[in-house]
Coordinates of C-alpha atoms and ligand atoms in Angstrom, one line a residue:
M1 CA -14.3 12.8 30.7
A2 CA -10.9 13.8 32.3
G3 CA -9.4 16.4 30.0
S4 CA -8.6 15.3 26.5
R5 CA -6.5 12.3 26.2
K6 CA -4.0 12.2 23.6
L7 CA -3.1 9.3 21.1
F8 CA 0.1 8.9 18.9
V9 CA 0.1 6.6 16.0
R10 CA 3.2 5.5 14.3
T11 CA 2.5 3.7 10.9
Y12 CA 4.9 1.2 9.2
G13 CA 4.5 -0.6 6.1
C14 CA 1.9 -0.6 3.3
Q15 CA -1.0 2.0 2.5
M16 CA -3.6 -0.2 3.8
N17 CA -1.6 0.5 7.4
V18 CA -2.0 4.1 6.7
Y19 CA -5.8 3.8 6.2
D20 CA -6.2 1.5 9.1
S21 CA -4.4 4.2 11.4
E22 CA -6.8 6.8 10.3
R23 CA -9.4 4.2 11.1
M24 CA -8.0 3.5 14.6
A25 CA -7.8 7.5 15.2
G26 CA -11.3 7.6 14.3
V27 CA -12.5 5.0 16.8
M28 CA -10.5 6.6 19.5
A29 CA -11.7 10.2 18.4
A30 CA -15.2 8.9 19.0
E31 CA -14.1 8.0 22.6
G32 CA -12.9 11.6 23.1
W33 CA -9.2 10.9 22.2
E34 CA -7.2 13.7 20.1
T35 CA -4.3 12.8 18.1
T36 CA -0.8 14.4 18.5
D37 CA 2.5 14.3 16.7
R38 CA 4.6 14.0 19.7
P39 CA 4.9 10.6 21.5
E40 CA 6.2 12.4 24.7
D41 CA 2.7 14.0 24.9
A42 CA 0.7 10.7 24.4
D43 CA -1.4 9.0 26.8
L44 CA -1.8 6.1 24.3
I45 CA 0.9 5.1 21.7
L46 CA 0.0 2.8 19.0
L47 CA 2.6 1.3 16.5
N48 CA 0.7 -0.2 13.5
T49 CA 3.3 -2.7 12.4
C50 CA 4.4 -4.7 9.2
H51 CA 5.3 -8.4 9.2
I52 CA 5.9 -8.8 5.5
R53 CA 9.8 -9.0 5.7
E54 CA 12.1 -9.6 8.6
K55 CA 13.5 -6.2 8.8
A56 CA 10.0 -4.6 9.0
A57 CA 9.1 -6.8 12.0
E58 CA 12.4 -6.2 14.0
K59 CA 11.8 -2.3 13.8
V60 CA 8.9 -2.8 16.2
Y61 CA 11.0 -4.2 19.0
S62 CA 13.7 -1.6 18.6
E63 CA 11.0 1.2 18.6
L64 CA 9.4 -0.5 21.6
G65 CA 12.8 -0.2 23.5
R66 CA 13.0 3.5 22.6
L67 CA 9.6 4.1 23.8
K68 CA 9.7 2.3 27.1
P69 CA 11.3 5.2 29.3
L70 CA 8.1 7.4 28.4
K71 CA 6.2 5.0 30.8
A72 CA 8.4 6.1 33.7
A73 CA 7.5 9.7 32.9
N74 CA 3.8 9.1 32.5
P75 CA 2.4 6.3 34.6
D76 CA -0.9 6.5 32.7
L77 CA 0.7 6.0 29.2
R78 CA -0.6 2.9 27.5
I79 CA 1.2 1.4 24.5
G80 CA -0.4 -0.9 22.0
V81 CA 0.9 -2.9 19.1
A82 CA -1.4 -3.0 16.2
G83 CA -1.0 -4.5 12.6
C84 CA 0.5 -7.6 11.1
V85 CA 3.2 -8.2 13.8
A86 CA 0.5 -8.0 16.6
Q87 CA -1.4 -10.7 14.4
A88 CA 1.5 -12.9 14.0
E89 CA 3.1 -12.7 17.5
G90 CA 0.8 -11.0 19.7
E91 CA 1.4 -13.0 22.9
E92 CA 5.2 -13.2 22.3
I93 CA 5.3 -9.3 22.1
L94 CA 3.7 -9.0 25.4
R95 CA 6.1 -11.5 26.9
R96 CA 9.3 -9.8 25.3
Q97 CA 8.5 -6.2 26.0
P98 CA 6.5 -5.8 29.4
A99 CA 6.0 -2.1 28.4
V100 CA 3.3 -3.1 26.0
D101 CA -0.2 -3.1 27.2
F102 CA -2.0 -4.9 24.4
A103 CA -1.5 -6.3 20.8
V104 CA -4.4 -6.0 18.4
G105 CA -4.4 -7.6 14.8
P106 CA -5.8 -5.9 11.7
Q107 CA -9.2 -7.4 11.8
A108 CA -9.9 -6.5 15.5
Y109 CA -9.5 -2.7 15.4
H110 CA -13.3 -2.2 16.6
K111 CA -12.3 -3.6 20.0
L112 CA -9.4 -1.0 20.5
P113 CA -11.4 1.0 23.3
K114 CA -11.8 -2.1 25.4
L115 CA -8.1 -3.3 24.7
V116 CA -6.9 0.3 25.9
R117 CA -9.0 -0.2 29.1
D118 CA -8.2 -3.8 29.8
G119 CA -4.9 -4.7 27.9
G120 CA -4.8 -8.1 26.3
V121 CA -4.3 -9.6 22.8
E122 CA -7.0 -9.6 20.2
T123 CA -6.3 -11.4 16.9
D124 CA -9.7 -12.5 16.0
L125 CA -10.4 -12.4 12.2
A126 CA -13.7 -10.4 11.6
E127 CA -15.9 -10.8 8.7
D128 CA -16.5 -6.9 8.1
K129 CA -14.3 -5.1 10.7
F130 CA -15.3 -1.9 9.4
A131 CA -19.3 -2.3 10.0
G132 CA -20.3 -0.1 12.9
M133 CA -16.9 1.5 13.2
A134 CA -16.6 5.3 13.6
P135 CA -15.3 7.1 10.4
A136 CA -11.5 7.5 9.8
L137 CA -9.9 10.7 11.2
R138 CA -7.6 12.1 8.5
R139 CA -5.4 15.0 7.9
R140 CA -7.1 17.4 5.3
A141 CA -5.5 16.5 2.2
P142 CA -6.8 16.1 -1.5
A143 CA -5.6 12.5 -2.0
A144 CA -7.1 9.5 0.2
F145 CA -7.0 6.0 0.6
L146 CA -10.1 3.9 1.0
T147 CA -9.8 0.2 1.7
V148 CA -12.5 -1.9 -0.3
Q149 CA -11.0 -5.6 0.0
E150 CA -8.7 -7.0 2.6
G151 CA -7.0 -10.5 2.9
C152 CA -5.6 -12.8 0.3
D153 CA -6.5 -16.2 -0.8
K154 CA -3.5 -16.6 -3.1
F155 CA -1.2 -18.1 -0.7
C156 CA 2.2 -17.1 -2.6
A157 CA 4.9 -19.4 -1.0
F158 CA 6.8 -16.6 0.5
C159 CA 4.0 -14.6 1.8
V160 CA 2.6 -14.1 5.3
V161 CA -0.5 -12.0 4.1
P162 CA -2.9 -14.7 4.0
Y163 CA -2.0 -15.5 7.7
T164 CA -1.9 -11.9 9.2
R165 CA -4.7 -10.3 7.1
G166 CA -6.9 -13.7 6.6
A167 CA -9.0 -14.7 3.9
E168 CA -10.4 -12.4 1.0
V169 CA -13.1 -10.1 2.2
S170 CA -14.8 -7.5 0.2
R171 CA -16.8 -4.5 1.8
P172 CA -20.3 -4.0 0.5
A173 CA -20.2 -1.6 -2.5
A174 CA -22.7 0.7 -0.8
R175 CA -20.3 1.1 2.2
V176 CA -17.4 2.1 0.0
L177 CA -19.7 4.5 -2.1
E178 CA -20.9 6.4 1.1
E179 CA -17.2 6.6 2.3
A180 CA -16.2 8.1 -1.1
E181 CA -18.8 10.4 -1.2
A182 CA -17.9 11.6 2.5
L183 CA -14.3 12.1 1.3
A184 CA -15.5 13.9 -1.8
A185 CA -17.5 16.3 0.7
Q186 CA -14.3 16.8 2.5
G187 CA -12.8 18.1 -0.5
V188 CA -10.8 14.9 -1.6
R189 CA -10.1 14.9 -5.2
E190 CA -8.2 11.6 -5.6
V191 CA -8.9 8.3 -4.0
T192 CA -6.9 5.0 -4.2
L193 CA -9.0 2.1 -3.7
L194 CA -6.9 -0.6 -1.5
G195 CA -6.9 -4.2 -1.2
Q196 CA -4.2 -6.9 -0.9
T197 CA -5.6 -8.2 -4.1
V198 CA -7.8 -5.4 -4.7
N199 CA -8.6 -6.5 -8.4
A200 CA -10.3 -9.7 -7.0
Y201 CA -12.9 -7.3 -5.4
H202 CA -16.4 -8.9 -5.5
G203 CA -18.6 -6.9 -3.2
D204 CA -22.4 -7.1 -2.6
G205 CA -23.8 -4.3 -4.9
P206 CA -26.6 -2.1 -3.9
D207 CA -28.5 -3.7 -6.8
G208 CA -28.1 -7.3 -5.3
A209 CA -25.6 -8.2 -7.8
D210 CA -22.1 -9.2 -7.1
W211 CA -19.9 -6.0 -8.1
S212 CA -16.4 -6.2 -9.6
L213 CA -13.7 -3.7 -9.1
A214 CA -14.4 -2.2 -12.5
R215 CA -18.2 -1.7 -11.7
L216 CA -17.2 -0.2 -8.4
I217 CA -14.8 2.2 -10.0
R218 CA -17.2 3.3 -12.6
A219 CA -19.7 4.1 -9.7
V220 CA -16.8 6.1 -7.8
A221 CA -16.1 7.8 -11.0
E222 CA -19.8 9.1 -10.9
I223 CA -19.1 11.0 -7.7
E224 CA -18.8 14.6 -8.1
G225 CA -15.6 16.0 -7.2
L226 CA -13.6 12.8 -7.2
D227 CA -11.7 13.3 -10.3
R228 CA -8.9 10.8 -9.9
I229 CA -9.3 7.1 -8.9
R230 CA -6.3 4.5 -8.5
Y231 CA -6.3 1.2 -7.0
T232 CA -3.6 -1.2 -5.5
T233 CA -2.4 -3.7 -5.3
S234 CA -3.4 -6.2 -8.0
H235 CA -2.7 -9.8 -8.7
P236 CA -2.1 -10.6 -12.5
N237 CA -4.8 -13.5 -12.5
D238 CA -7.5 -11.1 -11.5
M239 CA -6.9 -8.5 -14.2
S240 CA -10.2 -9.2 -15.7
D241 CA -11.4 -7.6 -19.3
D242 CA -13.9 -5.4 -17.7
L243 CA -11.1 -3.9 -15.6
I244 CA -8.7 -3.5 -18.6
A245 CA -11.5 -2.0 -20.5
A246 CA -12.0 0.7 -17.7
H247 CA -8.6 1.7 -18.1
G248 CA -9.2 2.7 -21.8
E249 CA -12.8 4.1 -21.0
L250 CA -12.6 6.0 -17.7
P251 CA -10.8 9.4 -17.9
E252 CA -10.8 9.1 -14.1
L253 CA -9.0 6.1 -13.9
M254 CA -5.3 7.3 -13.8
P255 CA -2.9 5.6 -16.0
Y256 CA -0.8 4.0 -13.6
L257 CA -1.1 0.2 -12.7
H258 CA 1.0 -1.7 -9.9
L259 CA 1.0 -5.4 -11.0
P260 CA 3.5 -7.3 -9.0
V261 CA 5.2 -10.2 -11.0
Q262 CA 7.9 -11.3 -8.4
A263 CA 10.1 -13.2 -10.8
G264 CA 10.8 -13.9 -14.4
S265 CA 11.4 -17.6 -14.3
D266 CA 8.7 -20.0 -14.8
R267 CA 10.3 -22.6 -12.5
V268 CA 10.7 -20.0 -9.8
L269 CA 7.1 -18.6 -10.2
R270 CA 5.8 -22.4 -9.7
A271 CA 7.8 -22.7 -6.7
M272 CA 6.2 -19.3 -5.7
N273 CA 2.9 -20.6 -6.2
R274 CA 2.1 -17.4 -8.4
K275 CA -0.1 -19.5 -10.7
H276 CA 0.9 -17.6 -13.8
T277 CA 3.9 -17.9 -16.2
A278 CA 6.2 -15.0 -17.4
E279 CA 4.7 -15.0 -20.9
G280 CA 1.2 -14.8 -19.4
Y281 CA 2.2 -11.8 -17.6
L282 CA 3.8 -10.2 -20.6
R283 CA 0.6 -10.7 -22.8
L284 CA -1.5 -9.3 -20.2
I285 CA 0.6 -6.1 -20.1
E286 CA 0.2 -6.0 -24.0
R287 CA -3.6 -6.0 -23.6
I288 CA -3.5 -3.6 -20.8
R289 CA -1.3 -1.2 -23.0
A290 CA -3.4 -1.6 -26.0
A291 CA -6.4 -0.4 -24.0
R292 CA -4.3 2.5 -22.6
P293 CA -1.2 3.0 -24.2
D294 CA 0.5 5.6 -22.0
I295 CA -0.1 3.5 -18.9
A296 CA 2.8 3.6 -16.3
M297 CA 3.6 0.1 -15.2
S298 CA 5.0 -0.8 -11.7
G299 CA 5.7 -4.0 -10.0
D300 CA 7.2 -6.0 -7.1
F301 CA 10.0 -8.3 -7.3
I302 CA 11.8 -10.8 -5.0
V303 CA 15.3 -11.9 -5.8
G304 CA 17.1 -14.7 -4.1
F305 CA 13.9 -17.1 -3.7
P306 CA 15.2 -20.5 -2.5
G307 CA 16.6 -22.4 -5.3
E308 CA 17.1 -19.4 -7.7
T309 CA 19.9 -20.0 -10.0
E310 CA 21.8 -17.1 -11.7
A311 CA 20.1 -18.1 -15.1
E312 CA 16.8 -17.8 -13.6
F313 CA 17.6 -14.5 -12.1
E314 CA 18.5 -13.4 -15.5
E315 CA 15.1 -14.2 -16.7
T316 CA 13.9 -11.7 -14.2
L317 CA 16.2 -8.9 -15.8
A318 CA 14.8 -10.1 -19.3
L319 CA 11.2 -9.8 -18.2
V320 CA 12.0 -6.4 -16.9
R321 CA 13.6 -5.3 -20.1
E322 CA 10.6 -6.3 -22.1
V323 CA 7.9 -4.7 -19.8
R324 CA 10.0 -1.2 -19.3
Y325 CA 8.8 -0.4 -15.8
A326 CA 7.9 3.3 -14.9
S327 CA 8.7 2.4 -11.3
A328 CA 9.2 -0.7 -9.0
F329 CA 9.8 -2.2 -5.7
S330 CA 12.4 -4.9 -5.3
F331 CA 13.4 -7.0 -2.3
K332 CA 15.7 -9.8 -1.1
Y333 CA 13.8 -12.9 -0.1
S334 CA 13.1 -13.0 3.4
A335 CA 12.0 -16.4 5.1
R336 CA 8.8 -15.6 7.0
P337 CA 7.6 -18.0 9.9
G338 CA 4.8 -20.2 8.9
T339 CA 5.0 -19.8 5.1
P340 CA 5.6 -22.9 2.9
A341 CA 8.9 -21.4 1.4
A342 CA 10.3 -20.9 4.8
R343 CA 10.4 -24.8 5.0
A344 CA 12.1 -25.4 1.7
G345 CA 15.8 -26.0 1.5
D346 CA 18.3 -24.6 -0.9
P347 CA 18.7 -20.9 0.3
V348 CA 20.4 -18.5 -1.9
A349 CA 23.6 -17.0 -0.2
D350 CA 23.2 -13.6 1.2
D351 CA 25.9 -11.9 -0.8
V352 CA 24.4 -13.5 -4.1
S353 CA 21.1 -12.0 -3.1
A354 CA 22.6 -8.8 -2.3
D355 CA 24.4 -8.8 -5.7
R356 CA 21.2 -9.6 -7.8
L357 CA 19.3 -7.2 -6.0
A358 CA 21.7 -4.3 -6.8
R359 CA 21.8 -5.5 -10.6
L360 CA 17.9 -5.5 -10.6
Q361 CA 17.7 -2.2 -9.0
T362 CA 20.2 -0.6 -11.3
L363 CA 18.0 -1.6 -14.2
L364 CA 14.8 -0.7 -12.6
G365 CA 16.5 2.8 -11.8
E366 CA 17.6 3.3 -15.5
Q367 CA 14.1 2.4 -16.6
Q368 CA 12.6 4.8 -14.0
R369 CA 14.8 7.5 -15.3
A370 CA 14.0 6.9 -18.9
F371 CA 10.3 7.0 -18.3
L372 CA 10.5 10.3 -16.3
E373 CA 13.0 11.8 -19.1
G374 CA 10.5 10.6 -21.6
L375 CA 7.9 12.9 -20.1
V376 CA 9.9 16.2 -20.3
G377 CA 8.5 18.5 -22.9
R378 CA 5.1 17.3 -22.8
R379 CA 2.1 19.0 -20.9
C380 CA -0.1 17.2 -18.3
D381 CA -2.5 17.6 -15.5
V382 CA -1.0 17.8 -12.0
M383 CA -2.9 17.7 -8.9
I384 CA -1.3 19.9 -6.2
E385 CA -0.9 18.2 -2.9
K386 CA 1.6 19.9 -0.5
P387 CA 4.4 22.5 -0.1
G388 CA 7.6 21.4 -1.9
R389 CA 11.2 21.7 -0.4
E390 CA 12.0 25.4 -1.4
P391 CA 10.0 28.4 -0.6
G392 CA 7.3 29.1 -3.2
Q393 CA 7.5 25.7 -4.5
M394 CA 4.5 23.1 -4.3
V395 CA 4.5 19.4 -5.0
G396 CA 1.9 17.7 -7.0
R397 CA 1.3 14.3 -8.8
S398 CA 1.2 13.5 -12.6
P399 CA -1.3 11.2 -13.7
W400 CA 1.5 8.6 -13.8
L401 CA 2.0 9.1 -9.8
S402 CA 5.3 11.0 -10.5
P403 CA 6.0 13.8 -8.0
V404 CA 5.9 17.0 -9.8
F405 CA 7.8 20.2 -8.5
L406 CA 6.6 23.6 -9.5
D407 CA 6.2 27.1 -8.5
A408 CA 2.7 27.4 -7.2
S409 CA 0.8 29.1 -4.3
P410 CA -0.4 27.0 -1.2
D411 CA -3.9 27.9 -1.7
Q412 CA -3.7 25.8 -4.8
V413 CA -3.7 22.7 -2.9
G414 CA -6.3 20.2 -4.4
K415 CA -6.3 22.1 -7.6
I416 CA -5.8 20.1 -10.8
V417 CA -3.7 22.3 -13.1
S418 CA -2.2 22.0 -16.6
V419 CA 1.6 21.7 -16.3
E420 CA 4.5 22.1 -18.7
L421 CA 7.0 19.3 -17.8
V422 CA 10.4 21.0 -17.9
G423 CA 12.8 18.4 -16.4
A424 CA 13.4 15.1 -14.7
A425 CA 15.4 13.9 -11.6
P426 CA 15.8 10.4 -10.6
N427 CA 12.4 10.2 -8.8
S428 CA 10.5 13.3 -9.8
L429 CA 9.8 15.8 -12.5
A430 CA 10.0 19.6 -12.5
G431 CA 7.0 21.5 -13.9
R432 CA 5.8 25.0 -14.9
L433 CA 2.3 26.1 -14.7
A434 CA 0.9 26.3 -18.3
A435 CA -0.3 29.7 -19.6
Ligands
5AD501 N1 10.6 -11.7 1.2 C1 10.8 -10.6 0.3 N2 9.8 -9.9 0.0 C2 8.5 -10.3 0.2 N3 7.3 -9.7 -0.4 C3 6.3 -10.4 0.3 N4 6.8 -11.4 1.0 C4 8.2 -11.3 1.0 C5 9.1 -12.0 1.6 N5 9.1 -13.1 2.3 C6 7.3 -8.5 -1.2 C7 6.5 -9.0 -2.5 C8 5.2 -8.2 -2.3 C9 5.6 -7.1 -1.6 C10 4.6 -6.3 -1.1 O1 6.5 -7.4 -0.5 O2 7.3 -8.5 -3.6 O3 4.6 -8.1 -3.7
SF4_502 FE1 0.9 -12.2 -0.8 FE2 0.1 -10.7 -2.7 FE3 0.9 -13.2 -3.0 FE4 -1.4 -12.6 -1.7 S1 -1.0 -12.3 -3.9 S2 0.0 -14.0 -1.0 S3 -0.7 -10.6 -0.7 S4 2.2 -11.6 -2.6

């Protein structure tokens, strides 16, 4: 091997891309590649991209424009585009930006070494892309992501995921448990199980039965050292009784749930092909709160879906008021090529969407503030994750996923400590180590 070649990976988009980037680094590490934080030092640059909204996809081309001059400085440099933009428009990327050597879709990462050698486009959808793949290469950190399910069969009318990530595939439970055990052995204390519709998980169990996500979580909770479990992202229609019950029964399962609803009007939900109503979602949350009263709810919202009226948008605001979210993500509708909604007429004017987004975000911001302020004066467990902004300060996470800043020492990283919550900022809490 000629010296050690260096890989730089830039990740856009969701947590699954973060995990995939670690897997790609693992695949290349097995071929003798080291990772670097500096694109100028790299012999291979990988952009792991996101196609969910137009803005996310556009970032790729501007970043490629910035990286192009590096090729003149290092003639051996290879540039590859991975992720959902590669899946959706791999051939076009190579045409539009000749500095790109290859494009690889999210299901073809096991073919990375070949693409680095030969160039080209790989967008095949594999059944189990992780089978036989080298383990993930991750930074030492007490919190880790672990993909258990990929793809989506729901076909919400606005969403590219069913096309870029393919059909729902669940990894066998035994593979997930092996990986979770390896993480625990590296000192990981908190694991977030990932999937586009993670609560639709139905993997082959080691006992020959079909395992649900709840069953998988119960098995992960048994692993020594893994004290905190989270999962994301969920679809309301897959919130099964056993999963709701797990929230009430398992101390390891953290009281935070990201459960996107997208809109509050049944007409819009129907047009979005969500297959649930606003009322159904609200009753579901009642059942989840009955099982785990302190659960922090989070969600995703789209404003300005084609045909959305002012009255329909106000139904979204009404739903938000009823739920009282601890945190949420909200977006202006973005027409995505190939999706049914992109072919619908009746677009909402951009200034109207922008105004609705601002109103929704004001309300969600108030709710987030109220949630955090409501915690002040309480005591909770915090897992210390990394240094904070100021000297002597560390930042950890509450059970409800909120960042908590406190004075602590760097050798407490990975420790779960009891903390007095003494203050709230718009996005975080201030705490003090409890006596
Ligand atoms: N336009 C705007 N937002 C979208 N999302 C998905 N597709 C689109 C789109 N075309 C949002 C949804 C989803 C989150 C990951 O991104 O709210 O839950
Ligand atoms: Fe996209 Fe989620 Fe709907 Fe699947 S359930 S189509 S990933 S928004």
